[in-house]
mmCIF file of C-alpha atoms in Angstrom:
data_model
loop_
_atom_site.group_PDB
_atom_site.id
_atom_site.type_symbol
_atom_site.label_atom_id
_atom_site.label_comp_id
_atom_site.label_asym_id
_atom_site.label_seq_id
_atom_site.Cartn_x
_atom_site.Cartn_y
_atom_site.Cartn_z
ATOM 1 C CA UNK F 1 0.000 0.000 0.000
ATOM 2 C CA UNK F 2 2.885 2.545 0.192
ATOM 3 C CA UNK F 3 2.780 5.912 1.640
ATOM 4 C CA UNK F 4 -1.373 6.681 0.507
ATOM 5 C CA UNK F 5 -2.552 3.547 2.689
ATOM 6 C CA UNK F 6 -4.069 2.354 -0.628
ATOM 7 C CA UNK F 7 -2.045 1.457 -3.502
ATOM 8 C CA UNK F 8 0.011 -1.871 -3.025
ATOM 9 C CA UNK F 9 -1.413 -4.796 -1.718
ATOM 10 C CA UNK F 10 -0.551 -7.076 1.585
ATOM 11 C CA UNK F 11 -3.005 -9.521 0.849
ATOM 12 C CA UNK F 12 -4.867 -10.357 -2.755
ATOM 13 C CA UNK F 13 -8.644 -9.278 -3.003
ATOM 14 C CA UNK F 14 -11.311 -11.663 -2.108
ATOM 15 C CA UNK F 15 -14.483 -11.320 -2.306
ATOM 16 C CA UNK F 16 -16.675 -11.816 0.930
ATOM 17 C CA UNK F 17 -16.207 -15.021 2.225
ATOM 18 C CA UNK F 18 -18.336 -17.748 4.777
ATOM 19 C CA UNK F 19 -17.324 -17.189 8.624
ATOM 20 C CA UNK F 20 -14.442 -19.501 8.885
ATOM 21 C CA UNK F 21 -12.733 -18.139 5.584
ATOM 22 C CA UNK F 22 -12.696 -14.355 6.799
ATOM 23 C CA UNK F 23 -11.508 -15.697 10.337
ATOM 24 C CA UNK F 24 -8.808 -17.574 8.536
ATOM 25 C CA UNK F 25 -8.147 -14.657 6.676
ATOM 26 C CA UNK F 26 -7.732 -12.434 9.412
ATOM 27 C CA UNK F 27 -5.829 -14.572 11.523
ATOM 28 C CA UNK F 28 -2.857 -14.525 8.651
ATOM 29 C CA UNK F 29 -3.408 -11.000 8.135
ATOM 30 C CA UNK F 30 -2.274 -10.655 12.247
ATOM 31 C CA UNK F 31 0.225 -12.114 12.480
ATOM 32 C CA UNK F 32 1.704 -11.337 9.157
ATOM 33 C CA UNK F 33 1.426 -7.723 10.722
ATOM 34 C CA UNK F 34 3.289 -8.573 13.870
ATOM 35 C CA UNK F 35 6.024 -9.998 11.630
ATOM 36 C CA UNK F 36 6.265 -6.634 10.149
ATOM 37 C CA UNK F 37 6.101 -4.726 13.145
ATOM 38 C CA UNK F 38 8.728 -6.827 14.507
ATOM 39 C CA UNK F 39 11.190 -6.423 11.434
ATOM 40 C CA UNK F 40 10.933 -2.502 11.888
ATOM 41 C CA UNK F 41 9.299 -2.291 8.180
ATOM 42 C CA UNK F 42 7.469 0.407 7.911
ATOM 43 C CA UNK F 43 6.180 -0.095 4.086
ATOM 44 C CA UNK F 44 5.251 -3.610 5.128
ATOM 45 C CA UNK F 45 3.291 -2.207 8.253
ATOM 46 C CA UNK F 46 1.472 0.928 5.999
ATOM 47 C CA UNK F 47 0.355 -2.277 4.094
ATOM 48 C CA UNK F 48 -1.995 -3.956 6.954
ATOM 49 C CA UNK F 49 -3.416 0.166 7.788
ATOM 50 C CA UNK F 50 -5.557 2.462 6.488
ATOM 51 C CA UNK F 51 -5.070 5.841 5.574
ATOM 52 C CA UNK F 52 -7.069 6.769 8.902
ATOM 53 C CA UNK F 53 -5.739 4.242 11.150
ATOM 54 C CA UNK F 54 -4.523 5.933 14.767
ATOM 55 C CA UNK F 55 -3.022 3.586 17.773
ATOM 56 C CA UNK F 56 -4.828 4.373 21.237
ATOM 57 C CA UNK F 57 -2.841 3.865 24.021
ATOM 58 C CA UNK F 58 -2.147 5.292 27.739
ATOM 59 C CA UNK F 59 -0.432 8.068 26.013
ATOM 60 C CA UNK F 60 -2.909 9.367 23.952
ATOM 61 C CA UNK F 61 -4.104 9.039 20.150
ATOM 62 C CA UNK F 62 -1.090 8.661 17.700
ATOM 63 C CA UNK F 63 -2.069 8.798 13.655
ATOM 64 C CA UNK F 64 -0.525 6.743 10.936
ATOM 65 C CA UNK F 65 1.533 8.999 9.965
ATOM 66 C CA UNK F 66 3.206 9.861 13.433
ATOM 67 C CA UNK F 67 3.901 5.960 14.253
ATOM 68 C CA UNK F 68 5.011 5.187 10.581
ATOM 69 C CA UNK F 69 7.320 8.320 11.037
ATOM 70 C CA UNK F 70 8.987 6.548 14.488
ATOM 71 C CA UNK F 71 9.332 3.192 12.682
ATOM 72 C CA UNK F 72 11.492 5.114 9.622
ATOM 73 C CA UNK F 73 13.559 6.651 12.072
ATOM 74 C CA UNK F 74 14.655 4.505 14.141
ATOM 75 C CA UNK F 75 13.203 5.457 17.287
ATOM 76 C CA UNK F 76 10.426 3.124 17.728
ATOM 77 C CA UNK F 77 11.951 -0.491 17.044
ATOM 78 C CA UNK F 78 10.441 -3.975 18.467
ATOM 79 C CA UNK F 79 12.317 -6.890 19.232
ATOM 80 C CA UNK F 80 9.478 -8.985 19.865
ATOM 81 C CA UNK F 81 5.916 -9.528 19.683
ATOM 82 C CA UNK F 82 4.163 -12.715 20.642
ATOM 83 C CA UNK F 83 0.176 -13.546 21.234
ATOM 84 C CA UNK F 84 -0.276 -14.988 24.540
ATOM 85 C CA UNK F 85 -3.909 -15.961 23.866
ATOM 86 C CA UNK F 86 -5.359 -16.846 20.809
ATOM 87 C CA UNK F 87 -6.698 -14.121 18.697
ATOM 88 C CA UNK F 88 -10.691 -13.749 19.453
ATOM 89 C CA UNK F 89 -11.814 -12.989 15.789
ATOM 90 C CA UNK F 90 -15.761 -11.384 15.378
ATOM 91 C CA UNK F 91 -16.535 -10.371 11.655
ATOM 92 C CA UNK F 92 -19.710 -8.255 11.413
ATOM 93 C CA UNK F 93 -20.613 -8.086 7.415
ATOM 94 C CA UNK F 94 -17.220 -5.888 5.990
ATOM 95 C CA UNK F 95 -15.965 -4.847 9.854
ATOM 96 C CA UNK F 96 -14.300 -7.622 12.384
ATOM 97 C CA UNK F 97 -12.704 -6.958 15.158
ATOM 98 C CA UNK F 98 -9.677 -8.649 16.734
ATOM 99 C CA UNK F 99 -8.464 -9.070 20.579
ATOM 100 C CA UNK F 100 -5.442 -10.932 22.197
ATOM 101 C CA UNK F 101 -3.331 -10.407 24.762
ATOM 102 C CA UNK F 102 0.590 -9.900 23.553
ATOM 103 C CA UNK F 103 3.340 -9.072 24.726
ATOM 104 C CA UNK F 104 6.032 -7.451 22.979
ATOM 105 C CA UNK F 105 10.091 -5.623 23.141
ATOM 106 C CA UNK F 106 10.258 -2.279 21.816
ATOM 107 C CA UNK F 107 12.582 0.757 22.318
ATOM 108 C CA UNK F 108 11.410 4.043 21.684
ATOM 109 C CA UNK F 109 13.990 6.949 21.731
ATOM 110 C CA UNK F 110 16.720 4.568 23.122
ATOM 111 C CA UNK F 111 14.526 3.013 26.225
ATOM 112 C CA UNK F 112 13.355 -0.502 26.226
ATOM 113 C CA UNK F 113 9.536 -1.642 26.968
ATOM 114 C CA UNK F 114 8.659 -4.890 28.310
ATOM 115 C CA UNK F 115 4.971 -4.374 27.276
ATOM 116 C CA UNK F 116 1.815 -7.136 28.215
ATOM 117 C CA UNK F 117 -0.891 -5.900 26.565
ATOM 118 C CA UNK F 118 -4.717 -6.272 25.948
ATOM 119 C CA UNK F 119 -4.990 -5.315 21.947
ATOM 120 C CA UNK F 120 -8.364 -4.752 19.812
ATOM 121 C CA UNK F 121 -7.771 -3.774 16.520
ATOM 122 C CA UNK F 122 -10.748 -2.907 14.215
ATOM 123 C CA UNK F 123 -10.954 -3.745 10.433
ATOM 124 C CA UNK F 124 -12.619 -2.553 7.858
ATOM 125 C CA UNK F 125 -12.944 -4.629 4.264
ATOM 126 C CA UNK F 126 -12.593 -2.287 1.755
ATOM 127 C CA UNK F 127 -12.300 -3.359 -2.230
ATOM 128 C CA UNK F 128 -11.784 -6.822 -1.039
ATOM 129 C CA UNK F 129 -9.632 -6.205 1.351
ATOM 130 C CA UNK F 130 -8.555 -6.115 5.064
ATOM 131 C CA UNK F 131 -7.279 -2.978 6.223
ATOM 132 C CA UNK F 132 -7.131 -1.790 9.939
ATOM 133 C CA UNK F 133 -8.178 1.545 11.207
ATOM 134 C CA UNK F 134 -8.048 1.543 14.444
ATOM 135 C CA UNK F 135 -5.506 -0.121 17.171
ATOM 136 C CA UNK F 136 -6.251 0.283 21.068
ATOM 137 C CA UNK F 137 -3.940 -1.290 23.558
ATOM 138 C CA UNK F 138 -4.738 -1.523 27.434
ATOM 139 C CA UNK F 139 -1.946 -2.475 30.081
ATOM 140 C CA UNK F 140 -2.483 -6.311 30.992
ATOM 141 C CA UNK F 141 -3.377 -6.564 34.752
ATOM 142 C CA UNK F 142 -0.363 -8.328 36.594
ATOM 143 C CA UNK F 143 -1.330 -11.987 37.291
ATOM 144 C CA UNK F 144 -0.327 -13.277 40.587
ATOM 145 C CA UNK F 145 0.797 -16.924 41.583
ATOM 146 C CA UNK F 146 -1.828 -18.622 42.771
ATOM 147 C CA UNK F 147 -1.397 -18.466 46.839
ATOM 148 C CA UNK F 148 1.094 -21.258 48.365
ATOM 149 C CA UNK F 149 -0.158 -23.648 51.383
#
């Protein structure tokens, strides 16, 4: 999709397909995305977004543009990124939505983050295909071990 969020394609076009094909779809589309997150591509992760797409997060709203621009620089890199549940996958006509917990390595501006996260993403099939516009990430609560005798 290059830089317009449009163009170039991460996936082929398919047309609207039964339940279990759009989950299957979606599933690959995930964790093709992490894969791209996690090798710092930025063309590869404008693929899997929307023009529109922001990230929410404990810090605010950030746009495409803004986290696209931290991946090309440098600044934002991740290490890691793995699901620690199973994606839960809910397709409503051309819209599913998309929650797992992960966790993930990144270093932003030099720090490292040890990040466990709740994630929904929303998508949005547009001319066949997925595309994501909206990310929104929640701190994981701490789990405790379970109480000793």
């Amino acid at each position: 999709m290059g830089e317009s969020g449009e163009d170039a394609t991460a996936e082929p076009p398919t047309a609207p397909g039964t339940p279990d094909a759009d989950h299957a779809r979606l599933a690959v589309i995930v964790d093709a995305w992490a894969a791209a997150i996690v090798a710092n591509d930025a063309a590869r992760i404008a693929d899997f977004t929307a023009d529109e797409w922001v990230i929410v997060s404990e810090s605010g709203i950030t746009d495409r543009e803004a986290f696209l621009g931290h991946v090309k620089s440098g600044d934002l890199t991740h290490s890691a990124m793995r699901a620690v549940t199973p994606p839960r996958i809910r397709v409503h006509g051309d819209t599913a939505t998309i929650t797992a917990r992960i966790t993930n390595t990144a270093h932003y501006a030099g720090r490292r983050f040890d990040a466990d996260e709740w994630t929904t993403d929303v998508f949005v099939r547009r001319n066949g295909r997925w595309r994501c516009v909206l990310s929104h990430i929640t701190p994981a609560a701490p789990t405790d071990p379970p109480p000793t005798a």
